[in-house]
Every structure is written in structure tokens, then in C-alpha cells.
mmCIF file of C-alpha atoms in Angstrom:
data_model
loop_
_atom_site.group_PDB
_atom_site.id
_atom_site.type_symbol
_atom_site.label_atom_id
_atom_site.label_comp_id
_atom_site.label_asym_id
_atom_site.label_seq_id
_atom_site.Cartn_x
_atom_site.Cartn_y
_atom_site.Cartn_z
ATOM 1 C CA MET A 117 -57.577 12.914 22.775
ATOM 2 C CA VAL A 118 -54.059 13.252 21.295
ATOM 3 C CA SER A 119 -54.008 12.454 17.688
ATOM 4 C CA ILE A 120 -51.420 9.930 16.676
ATOM 5 C CA GLN A 121 -50.145 10.081 13.032
ATOM 6 C CA GLU A 122 -50.380 6.938 11.157
ATOM 7 C CA PRO A 123 -46.944 5.628 10.468
ATOM 8 C CA ASN A 124 -45.714 4.798 7.050
ATOM 9 C CA LEU A 125 -45.278 1.103 7.138
ATOM 10 C CA ASN A 126 -43.245 1.051 3.974
ATOM 11 C CA SER A 127 -40.615 3.423 4.863
ATOM 12 C CA LYS A 128 -39.407 2.352 8.229
ATOM 13 C CA GLN A 129 -35.809 2.926 9.536
ATOM 14 C CA LYS A 130 -33.775 -0.254 10.069
ATOM 15 C CA ASP A 131 -31.037 -1.353 12.190
ATOM 16 C CA LYS A 132 -30.552 1.554 14.813
ATOM 17 C CA LYS A 133 -27.134 1.054 16.649
ATOM 18 C CA VAL A 134 -27.560 -0.221 20.092
ATOM 19 C CA ILE A 135 -24.898 -1.701 22.389
ATOM 20 C CA LYS A 136 -26.096 -5.029 23.972
ATOM 21 C CA CYS A 137 -22.837 -6.135 25.674
ATOM 22 C CA VAL A 138 -19.829 -4.119 26.923
ATOM 23 C CA VAL A 139 -16.481 -6.332 26.895
ATOM 24 C CA TRP A 140 -14.009 -5.158 29.542
ATOM 25 C CA ASP A 141 -10.213 -5.531 29.725
ATOM 26 C CA LEU A 142 -9.018 -5.953 33.409
ATOM 27 C CA ASP A 143 -5.448 -4.619 33.964
ATOM 28 C CA ASN A 144 -5.379 -0.698 34.073
ATOM 29 C CA THR A 145 -8.821 -0.709 32.705
ATOM 30 C CA LEU A 146 -11.297 -2.337 35.314
ATOM 31 C CA TRP A 147 -8.745 -1.847 37.875
ATOM 32 C CA HIS A 148 -5.501 0.096 38.537
ATOM 33 C CA GLY A 149 -2.315 -2.052 38.099
ATOM 34 C CA VAL A 150 -1.313 -5.535 36.623
ATOM 35 C CA LEU A 151 -2.593 -8.349 38.509
ATOM 36 C CA LEU A 152 0.144 -10.824 37.828
ATOM 37 C CA GLU A 153 2.974 -8.167 38.436
ATOM 38 C CA ASP A 154 1.674 -5.881 41.196
ATOM 39 C CA ASN A 155 1.436 -6.572 44.806
ATOM 40 C CA GLN A 156 -2.095 -5.134 44.984
ATOM 41 C CA VAL A 157 -4.554 -3.736 42.317
ATOM 42 C CA SER A 158 -7.333 -1.312 43.029
ATOM 43 C CA LEU A 159 -10.607 -0.740 41.403
ATOM 44 C CA ARG A 160 -10.813 2.147 38.995
ATOM 45 C CA GLU A 161 -12.799 5.133 40.534
ATOM 46 C CA ASN A 162 -16.589 4.741 40.207
ATOM 47 C CA ILE A 163 -16.208 1.504 38.341
ATOM 48 C CA VAL A 164 -18.825 -0.231 40.522
ATOM 49 C CA ASN A 165 -21.381 2.455 39.955
ATOM 50 C CA LEU A 166 -20.702 2.234 36.157
ATOM 51 C CA ILE A 167 -21.060 -1.516 35.900
ATOM 52 C CA GLU A 168 -24.137 -1.424 38.142
ATOM 53 C CA THR A 169 -25.648 1.230 36.043
ATOM 54 C CA LEU A 170 -25.189 -0.625 32.704
ATOM 55 C CA ASP A 171 -26.729 -3.800 34.341
ATOM 56 C CA LYS A 172 -29.668 -1.892 35.324
ATOM 57 C CA ARG A 173 -30.045 -0.572 31.822
ATOM 58 C CA GLY A 174 -30.130 -4.128 30.552
ATOM 59 C CA ILE A 175 -26.753 -3.999 28.810
ATOM 60 C CA LEU A 176 -24.716 -7.184 29.368
ATOM 61 C CA GLN A 177 -21.141 -7.300 30.452
ATOM 62 C CA SER A 178 -18.239 -9.690 29.759
ATOM 63 C CA ILE A 179 -14.412 -9.743 29.925
ATOM 64 C CA ALA A 180 -11.643 -10.181 27.470
ATOM 65 C CA SER A 181 -8.309 -10.176 29.397
ATOM 66 C CA LYS A 182 -4.994 -11.782 28.919
ATOM 67 C CA ASN A 183 -4.585 -13.112 32.409
ATOM 68 C CA GLU A 184 -4.424 -16.195 34.535
ATOM 69 C CA HIS A 185 -8.151 -17.224 34.718
ATOM 70 C CA HIS A 186 -8.297 -18.490 38.260
ATOM 71 C CA THR A 187 -6.448 -15.584 39.669
ATOM 72 C CA ALA A 188 -8.505 -13.017 37.770
ATOM 73 C CA ILE A 189 -11.905 -14.629 38.613
ATOM 74 C CA ALA A 190 -10.789 -14.708 42.360
ATOM 75 C CA LYS A 191 -10.002 -11.079 42.259
ATOM 76 C CA LEU A 192 -13.274 -10.178 40.790
ATOM 77 C CA ALA A 193 -15.014 -12.205 43.314
ATOM 78 C CA GLU A 194 -12.942 -10.448 46.040
ATOM 79 C CA PHE A 195 -14.215 -7.201 44.586
ATOM 80 C CA GLY A 196 -17.889 -8.456 44.366
ATOM 81 C CA LEU A 197 -17.995 -8.063 40.804
ATOM 82 C CA GLN A 198 -17.794 -11.604 39.383
ATOM 83 C CA GLU A 199 -21.625 -12.110 38.937
ATOM 84 C CA TYR A 200 -21.741 -9.160 36.507
ATOM 85 C CA PHE A 201 -19.674 -10.870 33.807
ATOM 86 C CA LEU A 202 -21.150 -13.373 31.307
ATOM 87 C CA TYR A 203 -18.842 -15.864 29.686
ATOM 88 C CA PRO A 204 -15.575 -14.096 30.777
ATOM 89 C CA GLN A 205 -12.765 -14.935 28.364
ATOM 90 C CA ILE A 206 -9.713 -14.790 30.554
ATOM 91 C CA ASN A 207 -6.768 -16.567 28.789
ATOM 92 C CA TRP A 208 -3.839 -15.766 26.538
ATOM 93 C CA ASN A 209 -5.640 -15.679 23.147
ATOM 94 C CA SER A 210 -5.975 -12.405 21.018
ATOM 95 C CA LYS A 211 -8.617 -10.041 22.283
ATOM 96 C CA ALA A 212 -10.376 -10.133 18.931
ATOM 97 C CA ASP A 213 -10.763 -13.997 19.336
ATOM 98 C CA SER A 214 -12.017 -13.479 22.902
ATOM 99 C CA VAL A 215 -14.552 -10.904 21.849
ATOM 100 C CA LYS A 216 -15.814 -13.149 18.962
ATOM 101 C CA GLU A 217 -16.258 -15.948 21.432
ATOM 102 C CA ILE A 218 -18.285 -13.715 23.668
ATOM 103 C CA ALA A 219 -20.484 -12.622 20.786
ATOM 104 C CA LYS A 220 -20.978 -16.205 19.881
ATOM 105 C CA LEU A 221 -21.975 -17.446 23.383
ATOM 106 C CA ILE A 222 -24.313 -14.676 24.109
ATOM 107 C CA ASN A 223 -25.577 -14.942 20.427
ATOM 108 C CA ILE A 224 -25.350 -11.366 19.521
ATOM 109 C CA GLY A 225 -23.952 -9.561 16.474
ATOM 110 C CA LEU A 226 -20.519 -8.012 16.638
ATOM 111 C CA ASP A 227 -21.868 -4.582 15.902
ATOM 112 C CA ALA A 228 -23.839 -4.765 19.240
ATOM 113 C CA ILE A 229 -20.539 -5.007 21.291
ATOM 114 C CA ALA A 230 -18.329 -2.353 22.761
ATOM 115 C CA PHE A 231 -14.917 -3.185 23.598
ATOM 116 C CA ILE A 232 -12.840 -1.240 26.382
ATOM 117 C CA ASP A 233 -9.017 -1.620 26.780
ATOM 118 C CA ASP A 234 -6.440 0.559 27.978
ATOM 119 C CA GLN A 235 -3.821 -0.555 25.309
ATOM 120 C CA LEU A 236 -3.860 1.173 21.968
ATOM 121 C CA PHE A 237 -2.294 -1.907 20.478
ATOM 122 C CA GLU A 238 -5.209 -4.194 21.538
ATOM 123 C CA LEU A 239 -7.948 -1.569 20.661
ATOM 124 C CA GLU A 240 -6.292 -1.478 17.044
ATOM 125 C CA GLU A 241 -5.993 -5.174 16.847
ATOM 126 C CA VAL A 242 -9.823 -5.619 17.610
ATOM 127 C CA LYS A 243 -11.017 -2.710 15.437
ATOM 128 C CA PHE A 244 -8.805 -4.243 12.458
ATOM 129 C CA SER A 245 -10.107 -7.757 12.852
ATOM 130 C CA LEU A 246 -13.631 -6.791 13.767
ATOM 131 C CA PRO A 247 -14.454 -3.397 12.387
ATOM 132 C CA GLU A 248 -18.078 -3.611 13.537
ATOM 133 C CA ILE A 249 -17.210 -3.377 17.163
ATOM 134 C CA LEU A 250 -17.308 0.011 19.006
ATOM 135 C CA CYS A 251 -13.627 0.235 20.545
ATOM 136 C CA ILE A 252 -13.352 2.562 23.445
ATOM 137 C CA ASN A 253 -10.082 3.647 25.063
ATOM 138 C CA ALA A 254 -10.079 3.147 29.001
ATOM 139 C CA GLU A 255 -9.313 6.930 29.389
ATOM 140 C CA GLU A 256 -12.942 7.560 28.156
ATOM 141 C CA ILE A 257 -14.625 5.357 30.490
ATOM 142 C CA GLY A 258 -16.062 8.165 32.489
ATOM 143 C CA SER A 259 -18.116 9.367 29.687
ATOM 144 C CA ILE A 260 -19.595 6.029 28.330
ATOM 145 C CA LEU A 261 -22.724 6.369 30.401
ATOM 146 C CA ASP A 262 -23.629 9.325 28.485
ATOM 147 C CA MET A 263 -23.072 7.755 25.044
ATOM 148 C CA PRO A 264 -26.441 7.453 22.969
ATOM 149 C CA VAL A 265 -25.735 3.771 22.244
ATOM 150 C CA MET A 266 -25.587 3.194 25.927
ATOM 151 C CA ASN A 267 -28.877 4.834 26.785
ATOM 152 C CA PRO A 268 -31.818 2.835 25.871
ATOM 153 C CA ARG A 269 -34.990 5.052 25.437
ATOM 154 C CA PHE A 270 -36.820 2.738 28.000
ATOM 155 C CA ILE A 271 -35.612 0.634 30.990
ATOM 156 C CA THR A 272 -38.069 -2.213 31.001
ATOM 157 C CA GLU A 273 -38.532 -4.930 33.450
ATOM 158 C CA ASP A 274 -36.930 -7.368 30.963
ATOM 159 C CA SER A 275 -34.037 -4.845 30.797
ATOM 160 C CA ARG A 276 -33.571 -4.959 34.553
ATOM 161 C CA ILE A 277 -33.320 -8.706 34.804
ATOM 162 C CA ARG A 278 -31.602 -9.501 31.590
ATOM 163 C CA ARG A 279 -28.364 -10.651 32.973
ATOM 164 C CA LEU A 280 -30.312 -12.781 35.420
ATOM 165 C CA MET A 281 -32.261 -14.255 32.463
ATOM 166 C CA HIS A 282 -29.160 -15.069 30.757
ATOM 167 C CA LEU A 283 -27.665 -16.808 33.902
ATOM 168 C CA SER A 284 -30.821 -18.970 33.842
ATOM 169 C CA ASP A 285 -30.048 -19.756 30.111
ATOM 170 C CA ILE A 286 -26.591 -20.965 31.107
ATOM 171 C CA GLU A 287 -28.324 -23.391 33.585
ATOM 172 C CA ARG A 288 -30.607 -24.623 30.769
ATOM 173 C CA GLN A 289 -27.755 -25.104 28.299
ATOM 174 C CA ASN A 290 -25.716 -27.081 30.881
ATOM 175 C CA ALA A 291 -28.795 -29.255 31.480
ATOM 176 C CA GLU A 292 -29.228 -29.744 27.731
ATOM 177 C CA LYS A 293 -25.510 -30.703 27.327
ATOM 178 C CA GLU A 294 -25.852 -33.447 30.045
ATOM 179 C CA PHE A 295 -29.392 -34.742 28.909
ATOM 180 C CA VAL A 296 -29.363 -38.110 27.080
ATOM 181 C CA GLY A 297 -32.395 -38.195 24.615
ATOM 182 C CA THR A 298 -34.067 -36.464 21.663
ATOM 183 C CA SER A 299 -34.419 -32.705 21.505
ATOM 184 C CA ASP A 300 -38.234 -32.980 22.073
ATOM 185 C CA GLU A 301 -37.622 -35.084 25.067
ATOM 186 C CA PHE A 302 -35.387 -32.490 26.586
ATOM 187 C CA LEU A 303 -37.854 -29.830 25.649
ATOM 188 C CA ALA A 304 -40.469 -31.718 27.372
ATOM 189 C CA THR A 305 -38.393 -31.602 30.665
ATOM 190 C CA LEU A 306 -38.451 -27.655 30.708
ATOM 191 C CA GLN A 307 -42.203 -27.478 31.359
ATOM 192 C CA MET A 308 -42.591 -24.408 29.032
ATOM 193 C CA ASN A 309 -45.544 -22.183 29.351
ATOM 194 C CA PHE A 310 -45.862 -19.983 26.158
ATOM 195 C CA THR A 311 -48.441 -17.085 25.985
ATOM 196 C CA ILE A 312 -49.530 -14.951 23.106
ATOM 197 C CA SER A 313 -51.512 -11.780 24.012
ATOM 198 C CA THR A 314 -52.837 -8.773 22.452
ATOM 199 C CA ALA A 315 -50.357 -6.061 23.080
ATOM 200 C CA GLN A 316 -51.415 -3.750 26.042
ATOM 201 C CA GLU A 317 -50.347 -0.242 26.635
ATOM 202 C CA ASP A 318 -47.846 -1.354 29.186
ATOM 203 C CA ASP A 319 -46.243 -3.817 26.774
ATOM 204 C CA LEU A 320 -45.240 -1.081 24.392
ATOM 205 C CA GLN A 321 -41.923 -0.050 25.977
ATOM 206 C CA ARG A 322 -40.795 -3.792 25.678
ATOM 207 C CA ALA A 323 -42.200 -3.880 22.207
ATOM 208 C CA GLU A 324 -40.271 -0.837 21.065
ATOM 209 C CA GLU A 325 -37.237 -2.341 22.644
ATOM 210 C CA LEU A 326 -37.736 -5.829 20.893
ATOM 211 C CA THR A 327 -37.783 -4.056 17.379
ATOM 212 C CA LEU A 328 -34.485 -2.226 18.200
ATOM 213 C CA ARG A 329 -32.532 -5.279 19.797
ATOM 214 C CA THR A 330 -33.707 -8.201 17.592
ATOM 215 C CA ASN A 331 -31.778 -8.632 14.387
ATOM 216 C CA GLN A 332 -31.492 -12.236 13.777
ATOM 217 C CA LEU A 333 -34.939 -13.715 14.284
ATOM 218 C CA ASN A 334 -36.569 -10.855 12.716
ATOM 219 C CA THR A 335 -38.390 -10.830 9.295
ATOM 220 C CA THR A 336 -37.939 -7.288 8.235
ATOM 221 C CA GLY A 337 -35.645 -5.204 10.632
ATOM 222 C CA TYR A 338 -38.389 -2.628 10.865
ATOM 223 C CA THR A 339 -38.073 -0.538 14.060
ATOM 224 C CA TYR A 340 -41.107 0.983 15.554
ATOM 225 C CA SER A 341 -41.349 3.767 18.239
ATOM 226 C CA TYR A 342 -43.577 3.593 21.275
ATOM 227 C CA ASP A 343 -46.056 6.021 19.682
ATOM 228 C CA GLU A 344 -46.323 3.968 16.270
ATOM 229 C CA LEU A 345 -46.752 0.862 18.256
ATOM 230 C CA ASN A 346 -49.531 2.480 20.359
ATOM 231 C CA TYR A 347 -51.272 3.502 16.971
ATOM 232 C CA PHE A 348 -51.089 -0.047 15.897
ATOM 233 C CA ARG A 349 -52.460 -1.200 19.230
ATOM 234 C CA CYS A 350 -55.388 1.102 18.885
ATOM 235 C CA SER A 351 -55.937 0.719 15.107
ATOM 236 C CA GLU A 352 -58.906 -1.422 13.768
ATOM 237 C CA ASN A 353 -56.737 -2.332 10.805
ATOM 238 C CA HIS A 354 -53.867 -3.836 12.790
ATOM 239 C CA LYS A 355 -53.100 -6.572 15.162
ATOM 240 C CA LEU A 356 -50.148 -6.239 17.506
ATOM 241 C CA LEU A 357 -49.452 -9.366 19.380
ATOM 242 C CA ILE A 358 -46.794 -10.040 22.069
ATOM 243 C CA ALA A 359 -45.375 -13.313 23.351
ATOM 244 C CA SER A 360 -43.846 -14.465 26.520
ATOM 245 C CA LEU A 361 -42.266 -17.723 27.758
ATOM 246 C CA GLU A 362 -41.311 -19.243 31.131
ATOM 247 C CA ASP A 363 -40.041 -22.583 32.234
ATOM 248 C CA LYS A 364 -38.964 -24.536 35.308
ATOM 249 C CA TYR A 365 -35.692 -22.315 35.366
ATOM 250 C CA GLY A 366 -37.626 -19.072 35.231
ATOM 251 C CA SER A 367 -39.031 -16.341 32.896
ATOM 252 C CA TYR A 368 -37.640 -15.557 29.593
ATOM 253 C CA GLY A 369 -39.573 -12.306 29.623
ATOM 254 C CA LYS A 370 -41.523 -11.003 26.595
ATOM 255 C CA ILE A 371 -39.584 -12.516 23.592
ATOM 256 C CA GLY A 372 -41.892 -12.299 20.682
ATOM 257 C CA LEU A 373 -43.709 -9.672 18.587
ATOM 258 C CA VAL A 374 -46.103 -9.736 15.536
ATOM 259 C CA LEU A 375 -47.540 -6.848 13.655
ATOM 260 C CA ILE A 376 -50.212 -7.711 11.250
ATOM 261 C CA GLU A 377 -51.932 -5.142 8.778
ATOM 262 C CA CYS A 378 -55.498 -6.184 8.290
ATOM 263 C CA GLN A 379 -57.443 -5.442 5.006
ATOM 264 C CA PRO A 380 -60.885 -6.892 4.447
ATOM 265 C CA GLN A 381 -59.609 -9.657 2.062
ATOM 266 C CA SER A 382 -56.218 -10.061 3.128
ATOM 267 C CA TRP A 383 -53.831 -9.925 6.165
ATOM 268 C CA THR A 384 -50.112 -9.031 5.827
ATOM 269 C CA ILE A 385 -47.508 -9.881 8.457
ATOM 270 C CA LYS A 386 -45.337 -6.624 8.596
ATOM 271 C CA LEU A 387 -43.026 -7.794 11.258
ATOM 272 C CA LEU A 388 -42.430 -11.151 13.040
ATOM 273 C CA LEU A 389 -39.730 -11.332 15.538
ATOM 274 C CA MET A 390 -38.478 -13.549 18.341
ATOM 275 C CA SER A 391 -35.542 -13.267 20.844
ATOM 276 C CA CYS A 392 -32.500 -15.225 19.834
ATOM 277 C CA ARG A 393 -32.572 -16.672 23.354
ATOM 278 C CA VAL A 394 -35.564 -18.820 22.337
ATOM 279 C CA MET A 395 -34.278 -19.949 18.992
ATOM 280 C CA SER A 396 -34.211 -23.563 19.881
ATOM 281 C CA ARG A 397 -37.418 -23.744 21.664
ATOM 282 C CA GLY A 398 -39.739 -24.021 18.795
ATOM 283 C CA VAL A 399 -42.072 -21.125 19.938
ATOM 284 C CA GLY A 400 -41.350 -19.092 16.840
ATOM 285 C CA THR A 401 -43.167 -21.972 14.737
ATOM 286 C CA ILE A 402 -46.133 -21.883 17.353
ATOM 287 C CA MET A 403 -46.419 -18.172 16.929
ATOM 288 C CA LEU A 404 -46.430 -18.233 13.099
ATOM 289 C CA ASN A 405 -48.949 -21.151 13.157
ATOM 290 C CA HIS A 406 -51.268 -19.162 15.627
ATOM 291 C CA VAL A 407 -51.282 -16.206 13.106
ATOM 292 C CA MET A 408 -51.990 -18.660 10.222
ATOM 293 C CA GLY A 409 -55.059 -20.085 12.194
ATOM 294 C CA LEU A 410 -56.386 -16.631 12.958
ATOM 295 C CA ALA A 411 -56.124 -15.829 9.280
ATOM 296 C CA LYS A 412 -57.978 -19.032 8.284
ATOM 297 C CA SER A 413 -60.636 -18.436 10.787
ATOM 298 C CA ASN A 414 -61.190 -14.912 9.555
ATOM 299 C CA ASN A 415 -61.275 -16.300 6.015
ATOM 300 C CA VAL A 416 -58.696 -14.081 4.588
ATOM 301 C CA ARG A 417 -55.550 -14.549 2.504
ATOM 302 C CA LEU A 418 -52.417 -14.290 4.467
ATOM 303 C CA MET A 419 -49.390 -12.549 2.898
ATOM 304 C CA ALA A 420 -45.912 -11.913 4.844
ATOM 305 C CA GLU A 421 -43.171 -9.302 4.070
ATOM 306 C CA PHE A 422 -39.419 -10.395 4.434
ATOM 307 C CA VAL A 423 -36.535 -8.038 3.998
ATOM 308 C CA SER A 424 -32.974 -9.549 4.319
ATOM 309 C CA ASN A 425 -30.700 -7.866 6.617
ATOM 310 C CA ASP A 426 -27.823 -10.390 6.171
ATOM 311 C CA ARG A 427 -28.475 -11.969 9.563
ATOM 312 C CA ASN A 428 -32.041 -13.125 9.345
ATOM 313 C CA ARG A 429 -31.879 -16.097 6.940
ATOM 314 C CA MET A 430 -33.398 -18.180 9.590
ATOM 315 C CA MET A 431 -36.649 -16.253 9.364
ATOM 316 C CA TYR A 432 -36.828 -16.766 5.607
ATOM 317 C CA ILE A 433 -36.395 -20.472 6.019
ATOM 318 C CA SER A 434 -39.069 -20.413 8.795
ATOM 319 C CA TYR A 435 -41.500 -18.772 6.339
ATOM 320 C CA LYS A 436 -40.533 -21.477 3.664
ATOM 321 C CA PHE A 437 -40.913 -24.326 6.317
ATOM 322 C CA ALA A 438 -44.319 -23.042 7.193
ATOM 323 C CA GLY A 439 -45.577 -23.251 3.652
ATOM 324 C CA PHE A 440 -45.255 -19.801 2.474
ATOM 325 C CA ARG A 441 -44.175 -19.125 -1.069
ATOM 326 C CA GLU A 442 -42.675 -16.038 -2.836
ATOM 327 C CA VAL A 443 -45.359 -14.289 -4.828
ATOM 328 C CA GLU A 444 -43.623 -10.991 -5.401
ATOM 329 C CA LYS A 445 -40.097 -9.397 -5.145
ATOM 330 C CA HIS A 446 -39.156 -5.719 -5.050
ATOM 331 C CA GLY A 447 -35.350 -5.308 -4.453
ATOM 332 C CA ASP A 448 -34.719 -6.653 -1.045
ATOM 333 C CA LEU A 449 -38.395 -6.913 -0.285
ATOM 334 C CA VAL A 450 -39.877 -10.429 -0.613
ATOM 335 C CA ILE A 451 -43.786 -10.920 -0.589
ATOM 336 C CA PHE A 452 -44.797 -14.337 0.657
ATOM 337 C CA GLU A 453 -48.322 -16.031 0.681
ATOM 338 C CA ASN A 454 -49.563 -19.058 2.575
ATOM 339 C CA ASP A 455 -52.550 -21.006 1.345
ATOM 340 C CA LEU A 456 -53.417 -21.994 4.888
ATOM 341 C CA SER A 457 -53.633 -25.638 4.158
ATOM 342 C CA ARG A 458 -51.169 -26.861 6.454
ATOM 343 C CA ILE A 459 -51.215 -25.468 10.121
ATOM 344 C CA GLN A 460 -49.302 -27.496 12.513
ATOM 345 C CA ASP A 461 -50.678 -28.359 16.068
ATOM 346 C CA VAL A 462 -48.762 -27.077 19.112
ATOM 347 C CA PRO A 463 -46.113 -29.484 20.376
ATOM 348 C CA GLU A 464 -46.985 -31.460 23.332
ATOM 349 C CA TYR A 465 -43.851 -30.247 25.219
ATOM 350 C CA VAL A 466 -45.477 -26.699 25.420
ATOM 351 C CA SER A 467 -48.292 -25.394 27.367
ATOM 352 C CA PHE A 468 -49.775 -22.793 25.080
ATOM 353 C CA GLN A 469 -52.404 -20.053 25.916
ATOM 354 C CA VAL A 470 -53.882 -17.154 24.098
ATOM 355 C CA ILE A 471 -55.185 -14.016 25.965
ATOM 356 C CA ASP A 472 -57.083 -11.452 23.906
#
């Protein structure tokens, strides 16, 4: 049996750089030529393979182009590429404004975006306005697949269908805009099925990916490797729980993770995270209340760690709303405790199950 060294839970690396979305310019970048000036434009060499490879790696793609929208979309459709680009910003706005809008619509941080353009002026404008963004000259397109930030360690099932899941999200968002009624009434129409299970070995690749990719709905920002997560999975002193969600539009995939350190008299939530794609679905509260219920049934104190990363204020608020109170603070590290006197029931609009 291979021995796995116990990880140090108090010295975890945080916020490893990963690219979640590549934003393309069109003219003389995705294709040769200028669409509104030339009689014909042609795709850049090997661009289809490059776009398909990024897609299979779970890296989303969009467009920021100064062009006539309908003409450009028609050309992308002609090339068979339109479906690969989420929320394309094809207009006469600044590229920085377009990239910011894409980040907002996908709900990711600017530091998770790479922007590719052939014009130095455009690259410099974006870099000046949005310094977190990785700007890439179109001359370097041939090497981007080899960049470490474009190479996730694992390509999971969730990675392979990430774009399709986002397209389902767009359907949900459109349905929500058209719905007349309360938020809970709309959620009831989704027919959500939420599952929390003890993480199995075949969940660990996705679990590692979640720790690397989830920054906003993440209580500590700690990242854990496959081997570290496998240690926790096998440890009698830890609980590693993973959550998945589906509704009538399809699967959201595995979207939540909890790591609990279990001592005889107390449990400590070392990590609680949820994908931003389920922010408005209420399942984070269900997961937290499930952990609270487990602690109460095991007659232990429940503590929780929180480390601010400037983006996860929502998780601090979630702890407070759930009845956690601050009991210690060491620099950026906040220790919460919950007296387990107020554990909410699962909302009627969700079908909830637990798998041990």
C-alpha cells in the first residue's frame, strides 16, 4: 500500500492561476482579413483544432470584436464555430468594456480570462484598464495550448461538458426573466434534485478542479491536490463531501465540496465551496445545514474557518446568516462557531438526498 503523507491543513497554497475563459478578437486573429473591408476572410491555420481542444479542456470561449454583430455571427455560423462562443460581444465598445461584460455574464474573475488580439493598441488598452487579464498577441496563438494556465491537470466529465452546461444556464436565465412570480415559485418550476454524497475515488479529479476553479463561493480559497483529497477521503478524522445538482434543463454537474476535520469533541469545516453557477439556487444553504445536522447528531461542537480573498464576502455572509458567530481571529483567518440551535429545513422546491 502506498503511504500518503498527511497534508498540513494550516499552510495550504491559495489561488493558483487558471484560465477559465479565452476571449478572441476576430479580424486578423480568429480569421485572416477584415470582415467589413475584404471580399473574403479565411480561418487562421489550425484554429478549429485549437478552439475544439480548449473546449474539451473545459475552458470557455467568447469574443470581443469591433464589428457589425449580425455579419460577424453569420460568418462564425458559416465556419461552424458560432456554438463555441458564449456571450459574444460584437459591437463598437472598447475591448476592455466587452471583456468586463463577458466576465460579468459568465460570473468569473477577470484574472481567469485570457484575451487574444492582433492589435497592440487593443492589447495595451485592455492590459491598462484590466491588469488582471492575461493578454496574448495573436502571433503567439500557436503556443497557447502549451501554456500551463491552459492545461488543467485533469479533464473531468464536468470539464468536457462545461460549455453545454453554460448553454443550459442561459436557458434557465431566459426562463427566469420571463417568469412572473416570486423567486421560490420560479425555483419550484426547475424541479431541482440536489445530492450530497461521501466523496469516492472517482470524484477526486473533479474535487481538485473545484478547489482550483472556485474563488467566489469559497470559504478559504485553499487548494488541495488529488493525493491530499484522497488522504482526507480515507482518513477517519475527516469527512469529504461532494454535491451535485440537476434540474429539468439538465445537469449542473458536481458543484459543491465540503472538507470537515473531525476531532472527538468538535468538528471544523476547513473548506466549503459551491460553484458560482448555483449561487441563486439556495443549495449552499442546504449543504451547510446538512453539515450542521451531522454535527448535532454526533453531539460535537461545530467550528468553521473563513479566509477572505477579496471575492468571497458572500460566504462570510452565508456563515453569519446560518447562525455562525466569530470566536477567534488570526490575521485573515476567522474562526466561527455555531451552537446548532437553528437548523433550517430543506426548502420544498428541492428534492434532496444523501448518499453515504
